[in-house]
Short mmCIF file of C-alpha atoms and ligand atoms in Angstrom, two decimals:
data_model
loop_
_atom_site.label_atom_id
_atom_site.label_comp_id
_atom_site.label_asym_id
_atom_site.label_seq_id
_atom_site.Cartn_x
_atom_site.Cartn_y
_atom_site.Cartn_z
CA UNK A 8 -139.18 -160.97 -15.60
CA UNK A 9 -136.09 -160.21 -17.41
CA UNK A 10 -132.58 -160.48 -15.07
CA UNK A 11 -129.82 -158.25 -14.82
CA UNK A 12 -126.56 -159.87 -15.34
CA UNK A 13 -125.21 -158.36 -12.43
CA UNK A 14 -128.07 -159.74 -9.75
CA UNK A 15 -127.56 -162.92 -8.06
CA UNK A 16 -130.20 -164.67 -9.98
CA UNK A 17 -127.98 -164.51 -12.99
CA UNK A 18 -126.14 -168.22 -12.01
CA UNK A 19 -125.02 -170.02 -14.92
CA UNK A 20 -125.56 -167.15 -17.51
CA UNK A 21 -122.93 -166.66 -19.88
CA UNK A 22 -121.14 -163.10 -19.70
CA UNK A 23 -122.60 -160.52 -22.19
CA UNK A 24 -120.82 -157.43 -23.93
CA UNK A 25 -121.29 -154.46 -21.78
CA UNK A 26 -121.18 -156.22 -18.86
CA UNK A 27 -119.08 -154.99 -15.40
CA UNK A 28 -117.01 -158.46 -14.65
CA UNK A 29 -114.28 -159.16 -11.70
CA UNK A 30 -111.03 -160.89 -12.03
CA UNK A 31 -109.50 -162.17 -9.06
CA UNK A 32 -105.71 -162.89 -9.60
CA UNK A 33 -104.13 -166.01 -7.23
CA UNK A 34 -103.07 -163.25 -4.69
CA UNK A 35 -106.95 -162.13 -4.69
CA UNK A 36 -106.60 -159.10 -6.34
CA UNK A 37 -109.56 -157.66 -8.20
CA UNK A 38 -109.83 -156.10 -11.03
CA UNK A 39 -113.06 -154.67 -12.35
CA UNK A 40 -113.54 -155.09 -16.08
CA UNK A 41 -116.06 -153.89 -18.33
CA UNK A 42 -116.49 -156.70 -21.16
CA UNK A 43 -116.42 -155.24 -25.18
CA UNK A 44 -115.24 -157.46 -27.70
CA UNK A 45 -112.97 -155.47 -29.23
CA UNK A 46 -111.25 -155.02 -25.62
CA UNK A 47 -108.19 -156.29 -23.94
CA UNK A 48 -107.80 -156.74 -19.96
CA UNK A 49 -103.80 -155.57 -19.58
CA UNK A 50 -101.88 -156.01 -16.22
CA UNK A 51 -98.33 -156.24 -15.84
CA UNK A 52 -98.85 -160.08 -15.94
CA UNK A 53 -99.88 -159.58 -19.53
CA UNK A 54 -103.10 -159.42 -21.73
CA UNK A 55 -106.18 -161.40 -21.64
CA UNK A 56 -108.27 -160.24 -24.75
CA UNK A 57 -111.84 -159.92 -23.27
CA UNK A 58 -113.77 -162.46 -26.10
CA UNK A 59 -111.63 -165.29 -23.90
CA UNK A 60 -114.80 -163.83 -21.27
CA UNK A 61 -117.17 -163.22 -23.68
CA UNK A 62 -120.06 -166.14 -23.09
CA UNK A 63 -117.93 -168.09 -20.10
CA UNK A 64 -119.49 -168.53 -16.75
CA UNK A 65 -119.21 -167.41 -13.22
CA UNK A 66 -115.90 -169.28 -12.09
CA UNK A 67 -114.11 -169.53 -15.92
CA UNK A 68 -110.51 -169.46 -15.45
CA UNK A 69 -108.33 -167.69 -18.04
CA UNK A 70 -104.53 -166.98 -18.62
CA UNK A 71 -102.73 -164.09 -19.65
CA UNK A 72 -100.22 -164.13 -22.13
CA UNK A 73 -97.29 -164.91 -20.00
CA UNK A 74 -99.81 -167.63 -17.84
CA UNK A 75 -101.14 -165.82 -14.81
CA UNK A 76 -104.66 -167.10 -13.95
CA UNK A 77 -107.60 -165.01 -13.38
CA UNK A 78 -110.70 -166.04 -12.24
CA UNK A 79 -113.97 -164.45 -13.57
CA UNK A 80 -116.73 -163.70 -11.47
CA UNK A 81 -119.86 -161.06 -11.34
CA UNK A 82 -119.39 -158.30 -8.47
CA UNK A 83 -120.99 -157.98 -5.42
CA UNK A 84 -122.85 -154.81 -4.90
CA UNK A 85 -120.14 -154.30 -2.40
CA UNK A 86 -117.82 -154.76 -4.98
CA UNK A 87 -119.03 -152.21 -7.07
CA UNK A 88 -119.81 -150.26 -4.84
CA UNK A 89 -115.93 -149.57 -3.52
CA UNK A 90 -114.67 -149.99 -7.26
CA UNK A 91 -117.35 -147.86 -9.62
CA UNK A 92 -116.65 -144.68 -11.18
CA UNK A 93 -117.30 -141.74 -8.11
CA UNK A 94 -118.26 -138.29 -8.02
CA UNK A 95 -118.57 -137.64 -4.28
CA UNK A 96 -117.63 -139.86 -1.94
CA UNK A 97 -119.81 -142.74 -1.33
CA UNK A 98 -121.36 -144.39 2.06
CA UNK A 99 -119.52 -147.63 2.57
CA UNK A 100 -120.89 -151.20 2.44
CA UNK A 101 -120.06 -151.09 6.60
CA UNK A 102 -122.93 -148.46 6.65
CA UNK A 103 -125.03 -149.24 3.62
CA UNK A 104 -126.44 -152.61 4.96
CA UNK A 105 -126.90 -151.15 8.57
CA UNK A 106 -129.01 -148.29 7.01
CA UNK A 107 -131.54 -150.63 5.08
CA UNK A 108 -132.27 -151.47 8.73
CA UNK A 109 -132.42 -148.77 10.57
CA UNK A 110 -134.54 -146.82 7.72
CA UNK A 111 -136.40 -150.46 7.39
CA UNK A 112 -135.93 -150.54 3.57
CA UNK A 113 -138.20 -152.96 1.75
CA UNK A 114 -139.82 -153.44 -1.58
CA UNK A 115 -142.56 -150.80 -2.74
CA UNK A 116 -141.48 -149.14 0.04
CA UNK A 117 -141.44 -144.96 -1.11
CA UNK A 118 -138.28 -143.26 -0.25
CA UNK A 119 -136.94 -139.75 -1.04
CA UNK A 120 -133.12 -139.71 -0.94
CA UNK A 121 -131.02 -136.19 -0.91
CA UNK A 122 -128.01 -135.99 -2.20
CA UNK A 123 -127.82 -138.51 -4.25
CA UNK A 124 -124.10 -138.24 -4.79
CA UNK A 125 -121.93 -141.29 -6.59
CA UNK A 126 -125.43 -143.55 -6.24
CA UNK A 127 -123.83 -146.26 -3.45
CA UNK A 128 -126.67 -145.97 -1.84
CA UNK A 129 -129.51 -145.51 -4.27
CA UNK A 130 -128.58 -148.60 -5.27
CA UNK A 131 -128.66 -150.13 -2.59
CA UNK A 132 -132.18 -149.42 -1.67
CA UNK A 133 -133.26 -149.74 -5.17
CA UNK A 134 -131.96 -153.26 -5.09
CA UNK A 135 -133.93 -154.68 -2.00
CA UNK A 136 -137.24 -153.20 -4.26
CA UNK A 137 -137.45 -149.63 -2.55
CA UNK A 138 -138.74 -146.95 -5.20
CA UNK A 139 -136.45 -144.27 -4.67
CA UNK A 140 -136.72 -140.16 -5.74
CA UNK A 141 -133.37 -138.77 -5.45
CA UNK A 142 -132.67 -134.98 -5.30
CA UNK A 143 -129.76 -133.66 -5.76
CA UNK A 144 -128.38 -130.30 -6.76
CA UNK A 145 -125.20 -131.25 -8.69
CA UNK A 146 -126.03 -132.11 -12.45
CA UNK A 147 -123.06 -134.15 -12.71
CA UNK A 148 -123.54 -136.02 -9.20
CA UNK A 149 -127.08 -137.13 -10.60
CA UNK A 150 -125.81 -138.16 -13.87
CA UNK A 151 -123.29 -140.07 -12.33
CA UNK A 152 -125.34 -141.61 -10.02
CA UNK A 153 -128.14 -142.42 -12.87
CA UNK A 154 -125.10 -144.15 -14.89
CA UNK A 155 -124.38 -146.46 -11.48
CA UNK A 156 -127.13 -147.20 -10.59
CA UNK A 157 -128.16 -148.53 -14.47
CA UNK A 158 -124.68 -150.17 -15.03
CA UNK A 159 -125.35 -152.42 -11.96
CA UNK A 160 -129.27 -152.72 -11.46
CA UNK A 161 -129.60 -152.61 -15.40
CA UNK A 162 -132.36 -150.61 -17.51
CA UNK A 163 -135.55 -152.20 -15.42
CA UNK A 164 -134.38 -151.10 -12.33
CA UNK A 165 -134.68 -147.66 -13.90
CA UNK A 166 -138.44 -147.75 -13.61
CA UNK A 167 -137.99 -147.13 -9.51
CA UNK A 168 -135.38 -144.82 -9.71
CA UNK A 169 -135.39 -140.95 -10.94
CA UNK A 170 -133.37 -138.04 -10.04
CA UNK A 171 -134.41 -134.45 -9.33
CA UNK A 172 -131.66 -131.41 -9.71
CA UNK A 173 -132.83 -129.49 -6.94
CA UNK A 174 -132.48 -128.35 -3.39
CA UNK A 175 -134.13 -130.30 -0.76
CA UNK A 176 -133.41 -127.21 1.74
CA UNK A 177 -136.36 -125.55 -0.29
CA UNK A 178 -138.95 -128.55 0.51
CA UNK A 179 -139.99 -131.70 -0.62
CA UNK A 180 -143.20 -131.68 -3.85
CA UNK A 181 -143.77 -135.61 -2.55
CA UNK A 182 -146.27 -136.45 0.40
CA UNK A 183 -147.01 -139.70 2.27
CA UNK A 184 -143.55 -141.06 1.72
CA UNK A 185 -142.96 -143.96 3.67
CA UNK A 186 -138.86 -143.00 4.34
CA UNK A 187 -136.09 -140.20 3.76
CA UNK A 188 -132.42 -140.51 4.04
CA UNK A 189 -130.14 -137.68 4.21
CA UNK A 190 -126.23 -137.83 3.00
CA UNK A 191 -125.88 -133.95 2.82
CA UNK A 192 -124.38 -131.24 5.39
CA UNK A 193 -127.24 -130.00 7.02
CA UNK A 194 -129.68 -132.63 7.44
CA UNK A 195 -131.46 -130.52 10.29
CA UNK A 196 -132.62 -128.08 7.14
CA UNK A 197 -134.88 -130.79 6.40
CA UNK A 198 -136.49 -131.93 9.26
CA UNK A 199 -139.53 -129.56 8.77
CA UNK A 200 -140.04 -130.62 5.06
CA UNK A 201 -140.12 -134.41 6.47
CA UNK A 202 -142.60 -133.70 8.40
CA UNK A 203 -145.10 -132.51 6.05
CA UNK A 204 -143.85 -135.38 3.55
CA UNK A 205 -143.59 -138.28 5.23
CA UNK A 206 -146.71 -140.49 6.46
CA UNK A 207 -147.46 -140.80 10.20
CA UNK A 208 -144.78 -143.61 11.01
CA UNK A 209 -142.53 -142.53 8.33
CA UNK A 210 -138.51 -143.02 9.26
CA UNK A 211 -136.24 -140.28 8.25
CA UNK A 212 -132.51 -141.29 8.81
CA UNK A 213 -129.48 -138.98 8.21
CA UNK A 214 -126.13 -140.28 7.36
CA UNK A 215 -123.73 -137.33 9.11
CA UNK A 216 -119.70 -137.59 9.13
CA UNK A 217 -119.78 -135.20 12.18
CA UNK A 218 -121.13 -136.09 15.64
CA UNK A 219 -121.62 -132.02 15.95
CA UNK A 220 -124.07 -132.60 12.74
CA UNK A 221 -125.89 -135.21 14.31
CA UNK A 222 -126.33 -133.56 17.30
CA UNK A 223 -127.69 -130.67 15.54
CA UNK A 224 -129.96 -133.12 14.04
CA UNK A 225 -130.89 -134.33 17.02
CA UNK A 226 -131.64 -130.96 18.41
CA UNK A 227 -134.02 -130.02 15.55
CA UNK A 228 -135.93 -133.36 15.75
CA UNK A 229 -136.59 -132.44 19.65
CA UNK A 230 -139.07 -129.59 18.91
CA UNK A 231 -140.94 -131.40 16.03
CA UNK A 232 -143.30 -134.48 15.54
CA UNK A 233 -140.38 -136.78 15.08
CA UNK A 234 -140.28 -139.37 18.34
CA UNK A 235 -137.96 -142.24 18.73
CA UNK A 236 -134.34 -140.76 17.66
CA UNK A 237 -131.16 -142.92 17.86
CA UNK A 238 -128.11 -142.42 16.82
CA UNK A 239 -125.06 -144.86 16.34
CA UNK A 240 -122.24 -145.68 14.76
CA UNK A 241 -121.40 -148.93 12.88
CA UNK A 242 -117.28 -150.19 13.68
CA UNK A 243 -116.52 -153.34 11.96
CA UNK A 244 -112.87 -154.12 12.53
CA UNK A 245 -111.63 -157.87 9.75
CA UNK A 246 -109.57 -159.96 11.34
CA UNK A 247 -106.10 -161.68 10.16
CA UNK A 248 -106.68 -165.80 9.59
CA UNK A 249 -103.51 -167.18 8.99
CA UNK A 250 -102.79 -170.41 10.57
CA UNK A 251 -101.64 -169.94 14.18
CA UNK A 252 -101.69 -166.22 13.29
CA UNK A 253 -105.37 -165.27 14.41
CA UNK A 254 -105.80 -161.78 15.45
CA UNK A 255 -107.74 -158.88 14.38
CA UNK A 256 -105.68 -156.64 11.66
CA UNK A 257 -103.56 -153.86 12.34
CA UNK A 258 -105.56 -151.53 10.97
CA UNK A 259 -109.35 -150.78 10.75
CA UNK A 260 -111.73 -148.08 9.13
CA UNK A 261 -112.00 -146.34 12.53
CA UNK A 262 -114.51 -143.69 11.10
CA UNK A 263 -117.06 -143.31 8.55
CA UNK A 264 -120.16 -141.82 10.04
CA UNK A 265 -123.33 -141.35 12.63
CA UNK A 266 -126.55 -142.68 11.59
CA UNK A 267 -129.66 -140.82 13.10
CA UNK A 268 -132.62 -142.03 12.77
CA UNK A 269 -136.36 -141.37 14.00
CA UNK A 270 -140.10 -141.88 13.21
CA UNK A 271 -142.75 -139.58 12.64
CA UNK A 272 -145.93 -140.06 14.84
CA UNK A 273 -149.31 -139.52 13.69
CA UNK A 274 -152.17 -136.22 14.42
CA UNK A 275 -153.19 -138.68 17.87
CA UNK A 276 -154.46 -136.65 20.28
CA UNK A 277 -152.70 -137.52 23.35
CA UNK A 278 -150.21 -138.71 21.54
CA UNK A 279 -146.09 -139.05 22.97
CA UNK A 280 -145.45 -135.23 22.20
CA UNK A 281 -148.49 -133.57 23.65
CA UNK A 282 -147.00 -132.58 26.09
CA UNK A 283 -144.20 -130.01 24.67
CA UNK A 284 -147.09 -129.27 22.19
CA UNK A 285 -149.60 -127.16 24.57
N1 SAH B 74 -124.92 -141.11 -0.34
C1 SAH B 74 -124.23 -140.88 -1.60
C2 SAH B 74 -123.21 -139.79 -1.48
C3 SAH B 74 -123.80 -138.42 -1.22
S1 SAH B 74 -122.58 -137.12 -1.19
C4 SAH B 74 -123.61 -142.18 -2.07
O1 SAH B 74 -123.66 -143.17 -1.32
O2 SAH B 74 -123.08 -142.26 -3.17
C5 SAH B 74 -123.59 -135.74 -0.81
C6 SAH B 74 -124.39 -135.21 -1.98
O3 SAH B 74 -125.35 -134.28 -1.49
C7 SAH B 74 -123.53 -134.45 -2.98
O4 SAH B 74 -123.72 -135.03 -4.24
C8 SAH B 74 -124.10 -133.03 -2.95
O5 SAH B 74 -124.09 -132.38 -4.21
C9 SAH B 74 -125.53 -133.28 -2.47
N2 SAH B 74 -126.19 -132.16 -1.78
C10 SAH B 74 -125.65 -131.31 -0.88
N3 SAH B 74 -126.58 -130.44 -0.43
C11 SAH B 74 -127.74 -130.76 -1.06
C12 SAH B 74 -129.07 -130.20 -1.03
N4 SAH B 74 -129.37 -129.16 -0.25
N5 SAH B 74 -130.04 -130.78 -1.80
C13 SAH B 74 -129.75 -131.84 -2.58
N6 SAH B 74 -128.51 -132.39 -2.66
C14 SAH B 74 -127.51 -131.86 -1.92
#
């Protein structure tokens, strides 16, 4: 199986032209750089011409011209992620992991994803092995997303990923997907279109800035075969370490989002929903 440069497997491969790289500086800034021979990494430190990279490890040191060191290392998805080339705005790592959970993303697992947006997380799910549809009705959005997800995953990763331009308001073509995941205004528009293409026991999940969307959501998922609902919200507040000085920091990502989630249950007779059925 051939490796992408960028995947954690890669230890102890040399860097490669074309390839997305990180310098750290000694403050721990980082800088992502895209490695060409003919190119030059400039900072106000100086240059570091990039075939000083070319065919180094993880963890080469170089200097610039006037001796600042850099560090080169490969990104972390959450690197990229908060440092790649955006259309719309992208779901955060703080929410990314937490959805791979709560949607229970896994490989060979079938999901439908609408919009696709800047790709954060299409490639996300793509990278745990989930064979993700995208639709999305910005051209640019799913060219921009295609280009993301390839410069990180690489071209094999390609075979589990596709983007549609279209409207997932008007339905969904696919049946007995396993998940869908919603980053778009009106998730609620979709719920009936789940529930035709999902497989009993499917989980659709929507990613909603506003509570008022998720409640809407919510709402919509009460009268239809969807059981199970939650809804939360993921805070993560880092912390200063600094000798005696050990105390959260200052300032925090207060708000990102709501994640909804819920499953779809099966034709049982008798089944959790009869009830409100008859
Ligand atoms: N989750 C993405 C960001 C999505 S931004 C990421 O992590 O990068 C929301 C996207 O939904 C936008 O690209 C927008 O064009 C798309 N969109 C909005 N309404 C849509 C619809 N009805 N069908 C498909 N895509 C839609």
């Amino acid at each position: 199986m051939s490796e992408r440069a960028s995947e954690p497997s890669a230890s102890g491969k040399p860097f490669v032209e074309g390839e997305r790289i990180l310098l750290v500086d000694s403050k721990g800034r980082q800088y992502l750089v895209t490695l060409d021979a003919a190119g030059e990494f400039h900072t106000h430190t100086g240059v570091v011409p990039h075939t000083e990279l070319l065919g180094k490890e993880e963890g080469a040191t170089v200097r610039s011209t006037t001796g600042a060191r850099y560090t080169a290392m490969r990104p972390t998805l959450s690197d990229f992620v908060l440092r790649m080339p955006r259309g719309a705005q992208v779901i955060y790592p703080k929410d990314l992991g937490p959805i791979l959970m709560m949607a229970d993303i896994a490989p060979g697992v079938r999901v439908l994803e609408a919009g696709v947006g800047s790709g954060a997380l299409s490639m996300t799910m793509v990278r745990v092995g989930a064979i993700v549809t995208g639709y999305e009705i910005r051209e640019e959005f799913a060219e921009r997303a295609l280009a993301n997800v390839r410069m990180f995953l690489g071209e094999e990763a390609m075979e589990r990923y596709r983007v549609e331009i279209r409207d997932v308001y008007e339905g969904i073509d696919e049946r007995g997907l396993d998940r869908i995941v919603l980053d778009l205004p009106e998730p609620w528009q979709v719920v009936k279109h789940a529930a035709v293409a999902l497989r009993p026991g499917g989980i659709l999940l929507a990613y909603t800035p506003s509570i008022m969307q998720a409640a809407r959501f919510r709402e919509t998922l009460e009268d239809s075969d969807f059981e199970l609902p939650q809804t939360l919200e993921v805070l993560q507040r880092t912390w200063h370490v600094e000798g005696q000085a050990v105390r959260p920091d200052h300032r925090m990502v207060a708000h990102t989002g709501f994640l909804t989630s819920a499953r779809l249950l099966g034709p049982v007779p008798g089944g959790l929903k009869t009830s409100r059925l008859t």
